[in-house]
Short mmCIF file of C-alpha atoms in Angstrom, two decimals:
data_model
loop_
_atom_site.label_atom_id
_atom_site.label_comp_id
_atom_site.label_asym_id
_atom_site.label_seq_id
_atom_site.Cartn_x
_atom_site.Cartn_y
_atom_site.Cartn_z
CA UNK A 1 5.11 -2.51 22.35
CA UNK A 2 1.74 -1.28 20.91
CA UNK A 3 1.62 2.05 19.29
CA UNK A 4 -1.44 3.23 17.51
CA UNK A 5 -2.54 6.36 16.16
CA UNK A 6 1.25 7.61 17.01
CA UNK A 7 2.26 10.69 14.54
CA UNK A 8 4.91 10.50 11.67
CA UNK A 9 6.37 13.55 9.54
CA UNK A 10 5.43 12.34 6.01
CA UNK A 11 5.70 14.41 2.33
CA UNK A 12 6.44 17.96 2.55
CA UNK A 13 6.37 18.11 6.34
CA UNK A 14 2.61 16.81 6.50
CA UNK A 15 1.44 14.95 9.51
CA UNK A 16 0.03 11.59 9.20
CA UNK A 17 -0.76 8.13 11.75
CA UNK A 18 0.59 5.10 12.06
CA UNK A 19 0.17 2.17 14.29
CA UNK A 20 3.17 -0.48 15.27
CA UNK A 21 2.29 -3.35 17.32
CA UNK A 22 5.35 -6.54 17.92
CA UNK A 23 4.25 -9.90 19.12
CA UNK A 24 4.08 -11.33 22.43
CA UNK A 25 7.33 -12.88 21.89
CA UNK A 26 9.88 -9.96 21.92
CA UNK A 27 12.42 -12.25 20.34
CA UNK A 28 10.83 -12.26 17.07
CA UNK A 29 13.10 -11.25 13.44
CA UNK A 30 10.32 -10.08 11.26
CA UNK A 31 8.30 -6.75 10.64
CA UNK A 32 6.06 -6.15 8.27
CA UNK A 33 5.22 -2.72 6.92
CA UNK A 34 1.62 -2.43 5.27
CA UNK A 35 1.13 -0.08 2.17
CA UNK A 36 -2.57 0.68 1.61
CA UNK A 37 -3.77 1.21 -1.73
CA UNK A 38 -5.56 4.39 -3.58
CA UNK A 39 -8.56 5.63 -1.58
CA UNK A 40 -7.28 3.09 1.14
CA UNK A 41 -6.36 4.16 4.54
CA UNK A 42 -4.36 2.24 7.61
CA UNK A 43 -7.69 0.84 9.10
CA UNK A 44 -9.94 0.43 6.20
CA UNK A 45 -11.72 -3.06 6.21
CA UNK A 46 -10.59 -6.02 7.96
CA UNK A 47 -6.60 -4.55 7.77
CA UNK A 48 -6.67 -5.13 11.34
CA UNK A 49 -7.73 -7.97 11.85
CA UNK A 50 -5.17 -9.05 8.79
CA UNK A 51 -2.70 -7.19 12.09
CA UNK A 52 -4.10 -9.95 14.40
CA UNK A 53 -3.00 -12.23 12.24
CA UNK A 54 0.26 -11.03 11.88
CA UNK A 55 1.41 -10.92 15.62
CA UNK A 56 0.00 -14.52 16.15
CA UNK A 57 2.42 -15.52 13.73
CA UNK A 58 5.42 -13.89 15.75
CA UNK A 59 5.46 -11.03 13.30
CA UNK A 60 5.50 -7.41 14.06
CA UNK A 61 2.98 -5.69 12.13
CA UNK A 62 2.96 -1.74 10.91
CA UNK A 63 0.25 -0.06 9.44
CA UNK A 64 -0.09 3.62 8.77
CA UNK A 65 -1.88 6.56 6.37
CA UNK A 66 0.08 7.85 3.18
CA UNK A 67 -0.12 11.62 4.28
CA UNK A 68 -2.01 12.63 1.50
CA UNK A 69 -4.38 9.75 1.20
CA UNK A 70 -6.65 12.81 2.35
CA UNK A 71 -7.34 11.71 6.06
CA UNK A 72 -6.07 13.91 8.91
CA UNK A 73 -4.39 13.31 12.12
CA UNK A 74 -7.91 13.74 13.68
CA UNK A 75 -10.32 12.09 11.38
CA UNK A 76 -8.14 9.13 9.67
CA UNK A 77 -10.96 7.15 8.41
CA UNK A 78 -12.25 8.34 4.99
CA UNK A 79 -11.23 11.63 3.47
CA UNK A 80 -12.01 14.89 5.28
CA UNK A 81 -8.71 16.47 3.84
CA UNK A 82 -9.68 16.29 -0.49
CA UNK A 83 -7.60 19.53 -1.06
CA UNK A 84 -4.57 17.05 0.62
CA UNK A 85 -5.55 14.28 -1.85
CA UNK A 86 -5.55 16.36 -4.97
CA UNK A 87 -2.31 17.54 -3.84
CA UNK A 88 -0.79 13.70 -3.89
CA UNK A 89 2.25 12.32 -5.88
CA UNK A 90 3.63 9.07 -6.13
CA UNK A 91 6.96 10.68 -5.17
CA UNK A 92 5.23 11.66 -1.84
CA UNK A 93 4.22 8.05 -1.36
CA UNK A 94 8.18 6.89 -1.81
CA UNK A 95 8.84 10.04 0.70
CA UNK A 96 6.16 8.45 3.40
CA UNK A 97 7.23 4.74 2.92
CA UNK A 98 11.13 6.03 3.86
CA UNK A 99 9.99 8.22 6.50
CA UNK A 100 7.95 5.04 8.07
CA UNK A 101 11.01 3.02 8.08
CA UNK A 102 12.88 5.52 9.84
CA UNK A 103 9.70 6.34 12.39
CA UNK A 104 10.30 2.47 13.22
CA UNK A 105 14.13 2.21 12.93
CA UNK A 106 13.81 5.24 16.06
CA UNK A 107 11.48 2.99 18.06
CA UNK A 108 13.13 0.09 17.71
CA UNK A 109 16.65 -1.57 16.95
CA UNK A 110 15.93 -3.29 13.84
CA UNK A 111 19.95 -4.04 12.79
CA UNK A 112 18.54 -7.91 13.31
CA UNK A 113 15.31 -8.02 12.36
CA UNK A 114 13.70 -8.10 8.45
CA UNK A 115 11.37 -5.74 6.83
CA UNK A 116 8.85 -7.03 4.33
CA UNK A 117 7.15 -4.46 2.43
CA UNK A 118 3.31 -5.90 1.79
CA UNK A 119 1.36 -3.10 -0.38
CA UNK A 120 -2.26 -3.50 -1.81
CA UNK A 121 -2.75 -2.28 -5.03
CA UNK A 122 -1.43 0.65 -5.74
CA UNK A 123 0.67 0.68 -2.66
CA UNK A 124 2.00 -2.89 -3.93
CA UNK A 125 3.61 -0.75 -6.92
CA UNK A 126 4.74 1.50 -4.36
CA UNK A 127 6.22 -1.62 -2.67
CA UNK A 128 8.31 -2.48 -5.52
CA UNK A 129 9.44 1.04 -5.92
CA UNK A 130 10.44 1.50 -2.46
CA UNK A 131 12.47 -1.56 -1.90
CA UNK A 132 15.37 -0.35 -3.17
CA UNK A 133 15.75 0.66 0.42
CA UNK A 134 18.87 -1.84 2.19
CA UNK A 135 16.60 -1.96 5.37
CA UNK A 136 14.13 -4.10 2.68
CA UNK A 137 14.14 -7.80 2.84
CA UNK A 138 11.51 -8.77 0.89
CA UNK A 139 8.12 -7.45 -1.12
CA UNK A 140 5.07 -8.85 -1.43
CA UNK A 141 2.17 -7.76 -3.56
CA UNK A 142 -1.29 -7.79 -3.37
CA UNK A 143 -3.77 -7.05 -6.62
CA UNK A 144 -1.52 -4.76 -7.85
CA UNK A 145 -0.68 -2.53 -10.35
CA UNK A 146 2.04 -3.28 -12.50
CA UNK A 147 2.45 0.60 -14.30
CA UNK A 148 2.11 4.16 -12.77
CA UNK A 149 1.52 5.24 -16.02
CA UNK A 150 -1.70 2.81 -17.11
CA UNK A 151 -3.22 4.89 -14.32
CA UNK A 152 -3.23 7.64 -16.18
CA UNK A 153 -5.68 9.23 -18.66
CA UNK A 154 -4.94 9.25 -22.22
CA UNK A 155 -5.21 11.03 -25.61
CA UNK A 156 -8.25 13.93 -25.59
CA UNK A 157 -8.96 12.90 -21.80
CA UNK A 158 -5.38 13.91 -20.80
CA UNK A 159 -5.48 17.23 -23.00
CA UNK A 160 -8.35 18.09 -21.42
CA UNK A 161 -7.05 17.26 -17.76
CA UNK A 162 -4.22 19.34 -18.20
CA UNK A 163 -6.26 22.34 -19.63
CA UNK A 164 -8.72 22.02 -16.71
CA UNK A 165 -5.99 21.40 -14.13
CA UNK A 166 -7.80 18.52 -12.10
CA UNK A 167 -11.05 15.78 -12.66
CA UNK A 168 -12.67 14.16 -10.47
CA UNK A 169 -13.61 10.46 -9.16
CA UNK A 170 -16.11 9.61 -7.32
CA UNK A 171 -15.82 7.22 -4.10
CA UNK A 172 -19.13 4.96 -4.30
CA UNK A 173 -19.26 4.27 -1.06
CA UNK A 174 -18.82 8.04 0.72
CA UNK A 175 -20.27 9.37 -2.56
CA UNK A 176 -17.41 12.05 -2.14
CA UNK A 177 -16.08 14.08 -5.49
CA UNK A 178 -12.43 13.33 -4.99
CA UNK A 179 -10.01 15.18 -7.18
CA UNK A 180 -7.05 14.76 -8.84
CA UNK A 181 -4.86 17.23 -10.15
CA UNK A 182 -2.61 17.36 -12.84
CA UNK A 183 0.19 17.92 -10.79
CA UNK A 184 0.40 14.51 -9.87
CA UNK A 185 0.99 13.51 -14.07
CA UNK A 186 3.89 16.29 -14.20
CA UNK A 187 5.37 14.13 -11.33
CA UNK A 188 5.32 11.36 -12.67
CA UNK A 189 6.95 13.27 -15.95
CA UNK A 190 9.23 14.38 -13.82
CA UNK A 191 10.58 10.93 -12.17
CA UNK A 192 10.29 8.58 -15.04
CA UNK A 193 13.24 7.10 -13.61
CA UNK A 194 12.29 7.07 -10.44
CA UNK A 195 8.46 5.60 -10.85
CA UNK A 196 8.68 3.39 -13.31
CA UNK A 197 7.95 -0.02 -11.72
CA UNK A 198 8.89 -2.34 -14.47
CA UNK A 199 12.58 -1.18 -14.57
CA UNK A 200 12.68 -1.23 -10.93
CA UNK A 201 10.91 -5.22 -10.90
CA UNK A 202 13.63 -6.11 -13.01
CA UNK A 203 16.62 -4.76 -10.92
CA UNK A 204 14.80 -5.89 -7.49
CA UNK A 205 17.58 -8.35 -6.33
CA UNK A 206 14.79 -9.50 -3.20
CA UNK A 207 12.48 -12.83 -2.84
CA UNK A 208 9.04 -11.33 -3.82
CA UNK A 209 5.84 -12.61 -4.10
CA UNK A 210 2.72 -11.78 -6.13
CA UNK A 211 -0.89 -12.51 -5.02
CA UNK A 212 -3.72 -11.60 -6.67
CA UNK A 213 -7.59 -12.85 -6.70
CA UNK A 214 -8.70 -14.45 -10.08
CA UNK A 215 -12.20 -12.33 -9.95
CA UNK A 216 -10.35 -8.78 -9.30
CA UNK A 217 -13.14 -6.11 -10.23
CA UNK A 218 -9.82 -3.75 -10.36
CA UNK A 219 -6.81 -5.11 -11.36
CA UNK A 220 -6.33 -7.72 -13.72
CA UNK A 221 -4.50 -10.42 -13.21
CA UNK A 222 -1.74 -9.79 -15.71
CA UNK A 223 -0.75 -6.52 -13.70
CA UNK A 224 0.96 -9.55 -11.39
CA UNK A 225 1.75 -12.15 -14.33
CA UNK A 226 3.92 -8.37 -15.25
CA UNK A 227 5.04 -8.16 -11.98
CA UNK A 228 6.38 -11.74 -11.18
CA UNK A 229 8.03 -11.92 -14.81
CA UNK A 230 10.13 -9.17 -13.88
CA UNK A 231 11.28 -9.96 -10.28
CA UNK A 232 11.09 -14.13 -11.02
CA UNK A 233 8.89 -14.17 -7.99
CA UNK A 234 6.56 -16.36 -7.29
CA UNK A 235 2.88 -15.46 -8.35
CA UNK A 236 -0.30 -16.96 -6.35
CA UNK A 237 -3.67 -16.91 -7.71
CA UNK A 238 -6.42 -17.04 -5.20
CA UNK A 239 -9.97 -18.37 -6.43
CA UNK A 240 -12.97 -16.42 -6.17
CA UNK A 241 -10.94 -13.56 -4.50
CA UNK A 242 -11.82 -9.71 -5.43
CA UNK A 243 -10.23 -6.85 -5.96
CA UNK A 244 -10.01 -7.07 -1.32
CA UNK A 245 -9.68 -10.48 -1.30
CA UNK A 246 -13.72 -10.09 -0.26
CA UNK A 247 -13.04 -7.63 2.73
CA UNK A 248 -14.99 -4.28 2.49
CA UNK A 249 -15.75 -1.35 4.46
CA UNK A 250 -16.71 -0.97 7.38
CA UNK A 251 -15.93 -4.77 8.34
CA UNK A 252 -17.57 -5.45 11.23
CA UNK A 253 -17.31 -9.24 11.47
CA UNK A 254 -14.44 -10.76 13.92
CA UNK A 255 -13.07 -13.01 11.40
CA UNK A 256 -11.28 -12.03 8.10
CA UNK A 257 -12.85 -13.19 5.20
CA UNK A 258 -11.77 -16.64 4.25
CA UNK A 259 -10.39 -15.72 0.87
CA UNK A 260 -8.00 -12.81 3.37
CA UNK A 261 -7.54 -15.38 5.29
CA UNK A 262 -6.00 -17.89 2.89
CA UNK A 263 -3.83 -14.68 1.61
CA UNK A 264 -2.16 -13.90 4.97
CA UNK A 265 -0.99 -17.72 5.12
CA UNK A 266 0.47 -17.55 2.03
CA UNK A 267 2.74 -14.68 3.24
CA UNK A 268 3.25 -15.93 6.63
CA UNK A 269 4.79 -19.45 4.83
CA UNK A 270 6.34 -17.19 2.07
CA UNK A 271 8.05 -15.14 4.93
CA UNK A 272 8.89 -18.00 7.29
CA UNK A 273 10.68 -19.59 4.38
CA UNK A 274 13.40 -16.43 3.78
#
């Protein structure tokens, strides 16, 4: 089964895509669910061909857009929707990653099979967050972050955020003005408990393991020393690997980087070990 650019309900009732594709082999026990990082989106770079991958490994692969990463059910690449990505929370991620298990769970019987939550960046935060789910089998992170609230302003720069109500980034390569609102801090104020990734690592009672590139433009490298301290799982370093593990956008080549490469191996063996 192939499904691709199929609809899920995310967040407050918003509409979002994702894709679902199993292997040849309909006999296979593993499914991984892909969690795309800030300003990321289901088919940014060379995420597909990381898919291809995947499925010639005997493992289902699903893919899909956080419904307020501010795409739209009719343009998903890039970020027609900013009023929907100033309106994000990291509580709405949590909602989406749930609501993608259960989109799957009604396509398929999973009762046998394993989930293995792989999230970039930001969504490899989310990762950890969400796999507190029992349908979770495992996490792996890439480049991530190891602390919602490091992401946040600080001092003057948050008094003035909240007195203004939103600021603004800008995306280098669509040269967009993308903001975000304060609302998104009071969220995180308001689910300490629930977002706070270190006290979540700790408790995480799954194999995990943390990859990250040793020239990361991002993310440092001791987000995932943090990261594998606290769930005792394993951390990889890859050398001369970015903040992408050297994919980029739009990828138009029909390889995957080498340094991508070398990362999906690393979580094939990791999975094919469980």
């Amino acid at each position: 089964m192939n499904l691709h650019n199929e609809i899920y309900i995310g967040a407050e009732g918003r509409e979002s895509l994702v894709d679902f594709d199993e292997p040849f082999d309909e006999n296979y026990n593993d499914i991984i669910v892909f969690i795309h990082g800030y300003k990321g989106f289901k088919d940014w770079g060379a995420w597909n061909l990381m898919k291809r991958y995947f499925l010639s490994c005997n493992i289902a692969f699903c893919k899909f857009n956080l419904s307020h990463n501010g795409g739209t059910t009719e343009q998903a690449i890039d970020f027609p929707d900013l009023k929907a990505f100033s309106d994000n929370r990291y509580s709405f991620c949590l909602t989406d990653i749930k609501a993608i298990i259960d989109w799957i769970q009604s396509k398929i019987d999973i009762s046998k099979k394993a989930i293995h939550l792989v999230g970039h960046s930001r969504g490899g935060g989310l990762s950890i967050l969400a796999a507190s789910d029992p349908r979770v089998k495992s996490v792996i992170t890439l480049a991530s972050i190891a602390s919602i609230e490091s992401q946040f302003p600080k001092g003057e720069a948050l008094d003035k955020w909240k007195e203004d109500g939103y600021f603004t980034v800008q995306n280098s390569r669509t040269q967009q003005e993308m903001p975000i609102r304060y609302s998104i801090y009071e969220d995180w104020e308001s689910n300490k408990d629930l977002l706070n990734i270190e006290e979540t690592a700790k408790k995480l009672n799954l194999p995990a393991l943390h990859i990250h590139g040793d020239i990361d433009e991002s993310v440092y490298i001791t987000e995932s020393e943090k990261l594998s301290t606290w769930t005792q799982g394993k951390l990889i370093i890859i050398s001369n690997a970015n903040h992408t593990f050297n994919s980029y956008h739009p990828y138009e080549k029909e390889d995957m980087p080498s340094k991508l490469y070398e990362t999906c191996i690393l979580i094939s063996q990791f999975i094919e070990s469980l």
